GROMACS .gro file of C-alpha atoms in nm:
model
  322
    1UNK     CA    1  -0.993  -1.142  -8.534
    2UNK     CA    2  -1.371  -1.082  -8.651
    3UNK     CA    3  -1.491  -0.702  -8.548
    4UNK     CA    4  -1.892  -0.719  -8.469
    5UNK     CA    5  -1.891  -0.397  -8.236
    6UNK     CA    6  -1.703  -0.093  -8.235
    7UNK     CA    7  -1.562  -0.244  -7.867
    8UNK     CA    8  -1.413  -0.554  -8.067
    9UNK     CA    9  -1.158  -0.342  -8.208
   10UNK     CA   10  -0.973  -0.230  -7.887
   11UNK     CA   11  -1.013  -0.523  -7.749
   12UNK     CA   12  -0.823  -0.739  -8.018
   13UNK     CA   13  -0.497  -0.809  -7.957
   14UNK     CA   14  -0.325  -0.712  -8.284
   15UNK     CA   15   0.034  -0.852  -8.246
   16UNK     CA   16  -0.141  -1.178  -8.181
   17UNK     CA   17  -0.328  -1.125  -8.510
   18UNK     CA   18  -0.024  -1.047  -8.666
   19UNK     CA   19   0.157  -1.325  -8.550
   20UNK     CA   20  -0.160  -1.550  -8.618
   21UNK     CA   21  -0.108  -1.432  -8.989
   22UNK     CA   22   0.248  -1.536  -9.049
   23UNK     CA   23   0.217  -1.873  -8.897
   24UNK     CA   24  -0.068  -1.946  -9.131
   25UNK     CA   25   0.180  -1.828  -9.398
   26UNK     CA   26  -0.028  -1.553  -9.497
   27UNK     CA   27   0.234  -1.277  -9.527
   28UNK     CA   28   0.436  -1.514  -9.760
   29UNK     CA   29   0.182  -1.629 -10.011
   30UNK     CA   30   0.313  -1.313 -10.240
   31UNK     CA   31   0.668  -1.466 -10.166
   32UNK     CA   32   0.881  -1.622 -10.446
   33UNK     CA   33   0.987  -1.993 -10.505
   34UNK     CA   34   1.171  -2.014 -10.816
   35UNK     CA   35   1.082  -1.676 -10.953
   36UNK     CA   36   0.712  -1.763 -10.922
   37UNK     CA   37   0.469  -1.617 -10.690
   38UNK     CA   38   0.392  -1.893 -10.433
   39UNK     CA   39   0.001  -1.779 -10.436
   40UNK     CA   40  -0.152  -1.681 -10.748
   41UNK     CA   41  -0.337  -1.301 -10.729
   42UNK     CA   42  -0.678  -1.529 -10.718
   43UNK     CA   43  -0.554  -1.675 -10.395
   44UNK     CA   44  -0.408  -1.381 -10.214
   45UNK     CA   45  -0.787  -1.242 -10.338
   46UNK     CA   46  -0.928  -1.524 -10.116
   47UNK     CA   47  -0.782  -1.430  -9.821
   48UNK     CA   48  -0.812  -1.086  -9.843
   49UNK     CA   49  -1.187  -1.126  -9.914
   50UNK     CA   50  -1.246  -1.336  -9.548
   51UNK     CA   51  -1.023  -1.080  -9.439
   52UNK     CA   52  -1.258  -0.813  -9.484
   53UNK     CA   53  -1.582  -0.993  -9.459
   54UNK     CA   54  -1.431  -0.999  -9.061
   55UNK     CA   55  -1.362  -0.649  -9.093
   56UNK     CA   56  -1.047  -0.751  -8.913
   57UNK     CA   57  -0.793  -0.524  -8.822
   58UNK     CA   58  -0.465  -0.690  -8.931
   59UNK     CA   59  -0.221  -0.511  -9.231
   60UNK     CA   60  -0.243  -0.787  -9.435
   61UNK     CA   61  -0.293  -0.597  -9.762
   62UNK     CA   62  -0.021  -0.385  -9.662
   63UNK     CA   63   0.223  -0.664  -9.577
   64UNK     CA   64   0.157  -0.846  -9.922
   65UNK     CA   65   0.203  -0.531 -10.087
   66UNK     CA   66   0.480  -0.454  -9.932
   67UNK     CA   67   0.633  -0.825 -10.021
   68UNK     CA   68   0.558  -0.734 -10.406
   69UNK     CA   69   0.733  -0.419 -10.400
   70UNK     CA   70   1.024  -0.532 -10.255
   71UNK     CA   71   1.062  -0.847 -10.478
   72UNK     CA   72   1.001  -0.625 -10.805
   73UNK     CA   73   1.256  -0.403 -10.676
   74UNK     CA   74   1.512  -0.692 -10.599
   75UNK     CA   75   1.555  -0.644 -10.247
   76UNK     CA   76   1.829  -0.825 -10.073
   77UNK     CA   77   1.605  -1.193  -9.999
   78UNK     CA   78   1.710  -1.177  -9.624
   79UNK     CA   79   1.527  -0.847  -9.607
   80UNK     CA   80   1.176  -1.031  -9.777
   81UNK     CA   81   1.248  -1.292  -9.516
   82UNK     CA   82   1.192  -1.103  -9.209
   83UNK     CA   83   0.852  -0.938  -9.366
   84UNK     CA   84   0.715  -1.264  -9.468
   85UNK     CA   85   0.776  -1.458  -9.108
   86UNK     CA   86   0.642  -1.167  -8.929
   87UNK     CA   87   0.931  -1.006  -8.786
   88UNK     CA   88   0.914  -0.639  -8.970
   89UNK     CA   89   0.599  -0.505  -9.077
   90UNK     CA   90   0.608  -0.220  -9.346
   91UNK     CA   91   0.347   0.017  -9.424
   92UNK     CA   92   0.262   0.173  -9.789
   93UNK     CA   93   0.287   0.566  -9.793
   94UNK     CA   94   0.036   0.700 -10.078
   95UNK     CA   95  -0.027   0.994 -10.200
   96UNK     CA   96  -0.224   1.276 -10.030
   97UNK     CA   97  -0.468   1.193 -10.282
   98UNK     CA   98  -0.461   0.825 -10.204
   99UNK     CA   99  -0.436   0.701 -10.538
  100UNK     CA  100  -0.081   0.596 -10.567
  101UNK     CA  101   0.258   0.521 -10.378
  102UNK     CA  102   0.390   0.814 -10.238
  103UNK     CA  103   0.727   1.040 -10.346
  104UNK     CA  104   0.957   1.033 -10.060
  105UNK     CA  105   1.060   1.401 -10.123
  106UNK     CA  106   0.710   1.557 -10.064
  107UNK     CA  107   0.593   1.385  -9.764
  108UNK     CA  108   0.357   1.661  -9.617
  109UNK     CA  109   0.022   1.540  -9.608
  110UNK     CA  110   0.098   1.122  -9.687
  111UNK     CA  111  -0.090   0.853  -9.530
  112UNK     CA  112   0.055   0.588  -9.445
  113UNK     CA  113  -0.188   0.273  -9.518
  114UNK     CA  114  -0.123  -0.083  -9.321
  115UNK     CA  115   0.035   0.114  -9.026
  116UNK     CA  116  -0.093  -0.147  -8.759
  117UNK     CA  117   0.282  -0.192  -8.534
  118UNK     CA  118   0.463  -0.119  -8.862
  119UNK     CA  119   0.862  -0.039  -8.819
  120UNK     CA  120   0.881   0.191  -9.156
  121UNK     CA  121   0.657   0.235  -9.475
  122UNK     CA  122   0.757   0.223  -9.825
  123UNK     CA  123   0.777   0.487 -10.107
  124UNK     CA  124   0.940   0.581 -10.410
  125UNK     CA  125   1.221   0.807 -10.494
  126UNK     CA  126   1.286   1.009 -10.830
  127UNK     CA  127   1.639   1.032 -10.968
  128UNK     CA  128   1.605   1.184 -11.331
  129UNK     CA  129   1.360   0.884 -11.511
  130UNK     CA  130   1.432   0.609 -11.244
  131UNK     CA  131   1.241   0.550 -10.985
  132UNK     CA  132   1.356   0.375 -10.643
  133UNK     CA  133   1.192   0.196 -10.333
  134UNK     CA  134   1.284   0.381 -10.041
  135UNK     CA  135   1.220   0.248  -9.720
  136UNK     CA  136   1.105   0.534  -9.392
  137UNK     CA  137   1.151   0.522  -9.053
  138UNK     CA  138   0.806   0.606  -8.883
  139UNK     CA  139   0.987   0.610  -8.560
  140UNK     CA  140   0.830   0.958  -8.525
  141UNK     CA  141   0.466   0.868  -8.680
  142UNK     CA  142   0.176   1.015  -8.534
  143UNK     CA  143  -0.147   0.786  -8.554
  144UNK     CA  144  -0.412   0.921  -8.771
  145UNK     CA  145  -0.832   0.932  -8.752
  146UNK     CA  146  -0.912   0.731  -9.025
  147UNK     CA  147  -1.230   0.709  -9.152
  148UNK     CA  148  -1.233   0.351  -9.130
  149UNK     CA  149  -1.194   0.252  -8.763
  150UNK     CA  150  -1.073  -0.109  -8.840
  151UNK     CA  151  -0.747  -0.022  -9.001
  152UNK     CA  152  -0.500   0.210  -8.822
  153UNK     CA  153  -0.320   0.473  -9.070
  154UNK     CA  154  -0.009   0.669  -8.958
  155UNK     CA  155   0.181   1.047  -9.111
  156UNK     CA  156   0.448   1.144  -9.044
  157UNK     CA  157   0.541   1.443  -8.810
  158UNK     CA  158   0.890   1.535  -8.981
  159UNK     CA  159   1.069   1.408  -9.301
  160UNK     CA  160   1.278   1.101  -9.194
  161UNK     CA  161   1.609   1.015  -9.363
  162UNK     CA  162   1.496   0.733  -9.630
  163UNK     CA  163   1.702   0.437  -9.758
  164UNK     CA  164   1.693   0.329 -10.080
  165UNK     CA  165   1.637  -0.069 -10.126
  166UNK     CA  166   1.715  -0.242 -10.421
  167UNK     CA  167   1.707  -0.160 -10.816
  168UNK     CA  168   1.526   0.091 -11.030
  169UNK     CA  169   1.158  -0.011 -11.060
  170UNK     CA  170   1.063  -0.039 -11.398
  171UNK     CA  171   0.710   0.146 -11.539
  172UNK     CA  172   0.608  -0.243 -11.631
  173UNK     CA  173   0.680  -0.365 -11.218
  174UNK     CA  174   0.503  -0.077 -11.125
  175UNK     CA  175   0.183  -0.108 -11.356
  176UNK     CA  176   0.181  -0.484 -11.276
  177UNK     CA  177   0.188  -0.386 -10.871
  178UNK     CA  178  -0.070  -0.123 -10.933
  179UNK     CA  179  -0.273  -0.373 -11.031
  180UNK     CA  180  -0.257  -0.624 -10.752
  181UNK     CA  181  -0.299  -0.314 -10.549
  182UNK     CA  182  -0.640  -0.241 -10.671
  183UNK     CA  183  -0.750  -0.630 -10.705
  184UNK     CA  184  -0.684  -0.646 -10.330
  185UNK     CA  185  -0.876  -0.368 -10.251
  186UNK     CA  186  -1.142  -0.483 -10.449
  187UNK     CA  187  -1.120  -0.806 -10.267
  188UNK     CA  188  -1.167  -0.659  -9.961
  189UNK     CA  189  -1.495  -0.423 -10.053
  190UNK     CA  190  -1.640  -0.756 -10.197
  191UNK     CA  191  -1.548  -0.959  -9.867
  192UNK     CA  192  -1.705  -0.655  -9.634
  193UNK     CA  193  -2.026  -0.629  -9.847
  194UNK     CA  194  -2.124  -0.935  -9.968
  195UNK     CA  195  -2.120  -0.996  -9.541
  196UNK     CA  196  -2.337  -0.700  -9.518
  197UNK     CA  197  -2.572  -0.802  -9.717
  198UNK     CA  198  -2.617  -1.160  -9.535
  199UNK     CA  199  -2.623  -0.983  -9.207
  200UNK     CA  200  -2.907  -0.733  -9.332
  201UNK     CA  201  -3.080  -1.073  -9.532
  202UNK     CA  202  -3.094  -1.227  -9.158
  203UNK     CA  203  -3.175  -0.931  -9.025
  204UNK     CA  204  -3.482  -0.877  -9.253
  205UNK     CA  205  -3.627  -1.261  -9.171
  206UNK     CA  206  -3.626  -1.209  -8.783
  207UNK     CA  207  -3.706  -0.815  -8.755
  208UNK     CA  208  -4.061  -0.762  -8.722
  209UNK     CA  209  -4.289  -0.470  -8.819
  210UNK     CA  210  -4.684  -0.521  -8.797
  211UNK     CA  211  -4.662  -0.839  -8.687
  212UNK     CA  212  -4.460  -0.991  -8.970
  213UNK     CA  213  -4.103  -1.002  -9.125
  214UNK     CA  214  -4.011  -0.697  -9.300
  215UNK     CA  215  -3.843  -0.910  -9.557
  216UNK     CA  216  -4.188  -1.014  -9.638
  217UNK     CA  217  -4.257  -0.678  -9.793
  218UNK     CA  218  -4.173  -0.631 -10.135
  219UNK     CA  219  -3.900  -0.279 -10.133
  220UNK     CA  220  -3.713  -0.504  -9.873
  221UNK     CA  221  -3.687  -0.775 -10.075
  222UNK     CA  222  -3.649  -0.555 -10.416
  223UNK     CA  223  -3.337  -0.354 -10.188
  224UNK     CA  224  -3.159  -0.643 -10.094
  225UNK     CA  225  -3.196  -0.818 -10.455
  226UNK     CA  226  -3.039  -0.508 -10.602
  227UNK     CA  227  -2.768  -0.581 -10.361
  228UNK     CA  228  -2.737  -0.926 -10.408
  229UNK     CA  229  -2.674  -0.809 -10.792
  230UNK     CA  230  -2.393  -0.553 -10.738
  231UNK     CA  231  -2.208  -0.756 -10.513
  232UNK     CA  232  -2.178  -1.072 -10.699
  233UNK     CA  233  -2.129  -0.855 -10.987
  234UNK     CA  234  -1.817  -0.704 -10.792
  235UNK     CA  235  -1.707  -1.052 -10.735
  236UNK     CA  236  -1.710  -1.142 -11.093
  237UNK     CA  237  -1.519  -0.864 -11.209
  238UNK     CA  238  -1.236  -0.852 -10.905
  239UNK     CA  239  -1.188  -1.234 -10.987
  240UNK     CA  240  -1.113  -1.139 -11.328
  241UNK     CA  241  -0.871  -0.894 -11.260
  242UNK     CA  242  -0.716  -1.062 -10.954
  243UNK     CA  243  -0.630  -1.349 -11.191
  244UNK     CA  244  -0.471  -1.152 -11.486
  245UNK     CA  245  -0.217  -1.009 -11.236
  246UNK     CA  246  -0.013  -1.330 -11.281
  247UNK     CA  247  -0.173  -1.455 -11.593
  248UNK     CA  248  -0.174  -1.151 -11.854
  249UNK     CA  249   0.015  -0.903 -11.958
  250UNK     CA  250   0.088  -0.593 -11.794
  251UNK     CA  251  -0.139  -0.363 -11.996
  252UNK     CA  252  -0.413  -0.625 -12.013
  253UNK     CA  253  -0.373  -0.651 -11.631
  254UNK     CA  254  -0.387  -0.331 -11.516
  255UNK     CA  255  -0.690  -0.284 -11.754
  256UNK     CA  256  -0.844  -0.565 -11.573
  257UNK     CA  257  -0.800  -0.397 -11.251
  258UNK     CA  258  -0.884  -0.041 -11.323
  259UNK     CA  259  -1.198  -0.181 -11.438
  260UNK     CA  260  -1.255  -0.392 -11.159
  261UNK     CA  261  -1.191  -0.083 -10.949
  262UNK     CA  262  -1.417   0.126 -11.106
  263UNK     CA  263  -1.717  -0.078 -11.094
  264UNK     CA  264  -1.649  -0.172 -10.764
  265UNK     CA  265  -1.613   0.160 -10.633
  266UNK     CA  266  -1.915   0.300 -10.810
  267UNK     CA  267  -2.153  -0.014 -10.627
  268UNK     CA  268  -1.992   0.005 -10.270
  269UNK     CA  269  -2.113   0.386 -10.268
  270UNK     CA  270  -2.456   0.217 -10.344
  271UNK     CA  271  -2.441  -0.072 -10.111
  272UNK     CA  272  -2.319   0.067  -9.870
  273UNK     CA  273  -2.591   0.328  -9.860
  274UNK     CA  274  -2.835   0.021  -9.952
  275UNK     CA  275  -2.699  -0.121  -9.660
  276UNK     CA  276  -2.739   0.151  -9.354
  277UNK     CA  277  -3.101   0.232  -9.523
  278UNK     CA  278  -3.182  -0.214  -9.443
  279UNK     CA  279  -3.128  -0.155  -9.086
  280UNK     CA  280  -3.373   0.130  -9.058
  281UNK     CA  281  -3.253   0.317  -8.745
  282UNK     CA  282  -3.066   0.078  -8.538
  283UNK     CA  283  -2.785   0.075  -8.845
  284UNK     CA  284  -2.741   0.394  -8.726
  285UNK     CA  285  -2.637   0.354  -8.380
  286UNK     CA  286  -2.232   0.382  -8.293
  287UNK     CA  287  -2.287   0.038  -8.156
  288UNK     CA  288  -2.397  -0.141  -8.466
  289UNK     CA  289  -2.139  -0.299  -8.721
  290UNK     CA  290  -2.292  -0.157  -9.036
  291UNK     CA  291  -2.123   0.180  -9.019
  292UNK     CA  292  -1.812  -0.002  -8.975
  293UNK     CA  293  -1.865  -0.197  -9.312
  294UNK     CA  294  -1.989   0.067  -9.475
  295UNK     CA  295  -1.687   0.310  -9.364
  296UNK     CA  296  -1.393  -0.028  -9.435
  297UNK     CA  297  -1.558  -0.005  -9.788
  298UNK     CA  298  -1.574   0.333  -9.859
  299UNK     CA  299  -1.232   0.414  -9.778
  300UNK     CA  300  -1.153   0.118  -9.998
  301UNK     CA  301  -1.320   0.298 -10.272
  302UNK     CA  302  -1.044   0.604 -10.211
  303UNK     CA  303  -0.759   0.361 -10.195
  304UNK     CA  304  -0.545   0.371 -10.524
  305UNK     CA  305  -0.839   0.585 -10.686
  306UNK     CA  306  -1.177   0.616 -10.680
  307UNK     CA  307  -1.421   0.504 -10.999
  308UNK     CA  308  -1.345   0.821 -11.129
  309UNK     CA  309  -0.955   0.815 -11.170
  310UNK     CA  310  -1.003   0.484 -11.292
  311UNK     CA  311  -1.171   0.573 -11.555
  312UNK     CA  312  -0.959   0.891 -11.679
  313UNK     CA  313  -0.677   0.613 -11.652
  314UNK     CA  314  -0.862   0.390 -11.872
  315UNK     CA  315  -0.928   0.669 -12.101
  316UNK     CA  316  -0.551   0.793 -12.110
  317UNK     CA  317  -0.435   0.426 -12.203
  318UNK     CA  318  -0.724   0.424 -12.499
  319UNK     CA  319  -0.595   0.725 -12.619
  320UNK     CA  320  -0.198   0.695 -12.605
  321UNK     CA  321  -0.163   0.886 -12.303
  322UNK     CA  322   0.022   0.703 -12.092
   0.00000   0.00000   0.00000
């Protein structure tokens, strides 16, 4: 499932993926056994960080998302079942703007995210205050050019007849799904840089330039320091947050992951510039794997909101205004 090359990507075969995920029990682990989650947001972080250090192609953010917002919805259990052993596959529609789930009555311009083989995506429907899950057909999808080769993204041609699953989602389900959202996310820059940067540290001990390492010259060694110290930072602070999903409050938890979200946004523009600059011009050949990080990250760093709508989120809570 690991991408080196541009070629590895067509020539993976994804439903084995797939299928390789649910019968490691991957696509359950946000499943419920007696109300509880039967992975804690640290583990699910885990596996979405070797995930993305592998830059592999499978939906699994997608599919655990999708298994949250059909359990906070109260979805019939038989319908969670077929999701979490692999037998339906549901993308997330967001926004044309990325940063949120998308409304099902303005579908012009969604993305659907976690599209890999999926049978319908997910978004939400307004009636007056509530707010439902509705599930869409993407029988009629048309595949999209993503900016990040490694994960397929779908829209839809024409407005498909939605059906709503479950109960009324509350703000609080919502708020606390956000934030697993972005911890994931976060968990899967952190997993596709912090491999960058041990690719580029190898790189630097065996690529020679006058007759020596070009690690041993001191703005290599200052570059890849610097990255060394936003990435771990990145770790730190999507840990944090991808443990308060099940272990704070909402408000403290979503907090925890906005932050996260911002800080890890605002680095992976840096590393992953950091990153391309290491290789000097080989890392920017088609055939090389650091564009592919770099782009898997940066489109990360759009996904439920850049640094910047993180913060103005932040700031609204602060200030009473949301």
């Amino acid at each position: 499932m690991r991408v080196n090359t541009p070629a590895d990507i067509a020539s993976i075969d994804l439903d084995k993926a797939w299928r390789t995920l649910a019968e490691a029990g991957l696509l359950a682990m946000r499943a419920r056994d007696g109300g509880a989650p039967m992975s804690s947001g640290v583990d699910v972080m885990f596996a979405v960080e070797e995930l993305g250090a592998a830059l592999a192609p499978a939906p699994l953010v997608g599919a655990l998302l999708a298994t949250e917002l059909f359990t906070l919805a109260d979805a019939p259990a038989a319908l969670i079942d077929t999701l979490t052993n692999g037998e339906a596959r549901y993308a997330i529609a967001l926004s044309r703007q990325l940063d949120g789930l998308a409304d099902a009555s303005a579908l012009a311009g969604v993305v659907c995210f976690g599209a890999e083989g999926a049978n319908a995506a997910l978004a939400l429907k307004r009636d007056g205050e509530a707010r439902y899950l509705v599930v869409l057909p993407l029988a009629n999808a048309r595949v999209l050019d993503g900016a990040d080769p490694t994960r397929r993204l779908s829209a839809f041609t024409e407005a498909p007849v939605g059906e709503v699953v479950g109960t009324a989602l509350s703000q609080d389900a919502l708020d606390r799904w956000t934030a697993l959202a972005l911890a994931l996310v976060c968990a899967d820059m952190v997993g596709a840089m912090r491999q960058g940067l041990k690719e580029a540290v190898e790189y630097a001990k065996t690529r020679i330039q006058y007759d020596v390492p070009i690690g041993s010259f001191q703005a290599v060694q200052h570059m890849l320091a610097e990255m060394l110290v936003q990435t771990e930072a990145a770790a730190s602070v999507t840990r944090y947050a991808a443990w308060s999903v099940d272990a704070l409050g909402v408000a403290e938890s979503l907090l925890a992951a906005r932050t996260a979200k911002a800080y890890c946004g605002a680095a992976t523009q840096v590393l992953s510039e950091t990153l391309m600059q290491s290789y000097g011009g080989i890392g920017q050949t088609w055939e090389h794997v650091a564009h592919l990080r770099a782009r898997r990250a940066l489109f990360d760093r759009a996904l439920f909101g850049d640094e910047s709508h993180q913060l103005l989120r932040i700031a609204d809570a602060r200030m009473g205004r949301a």
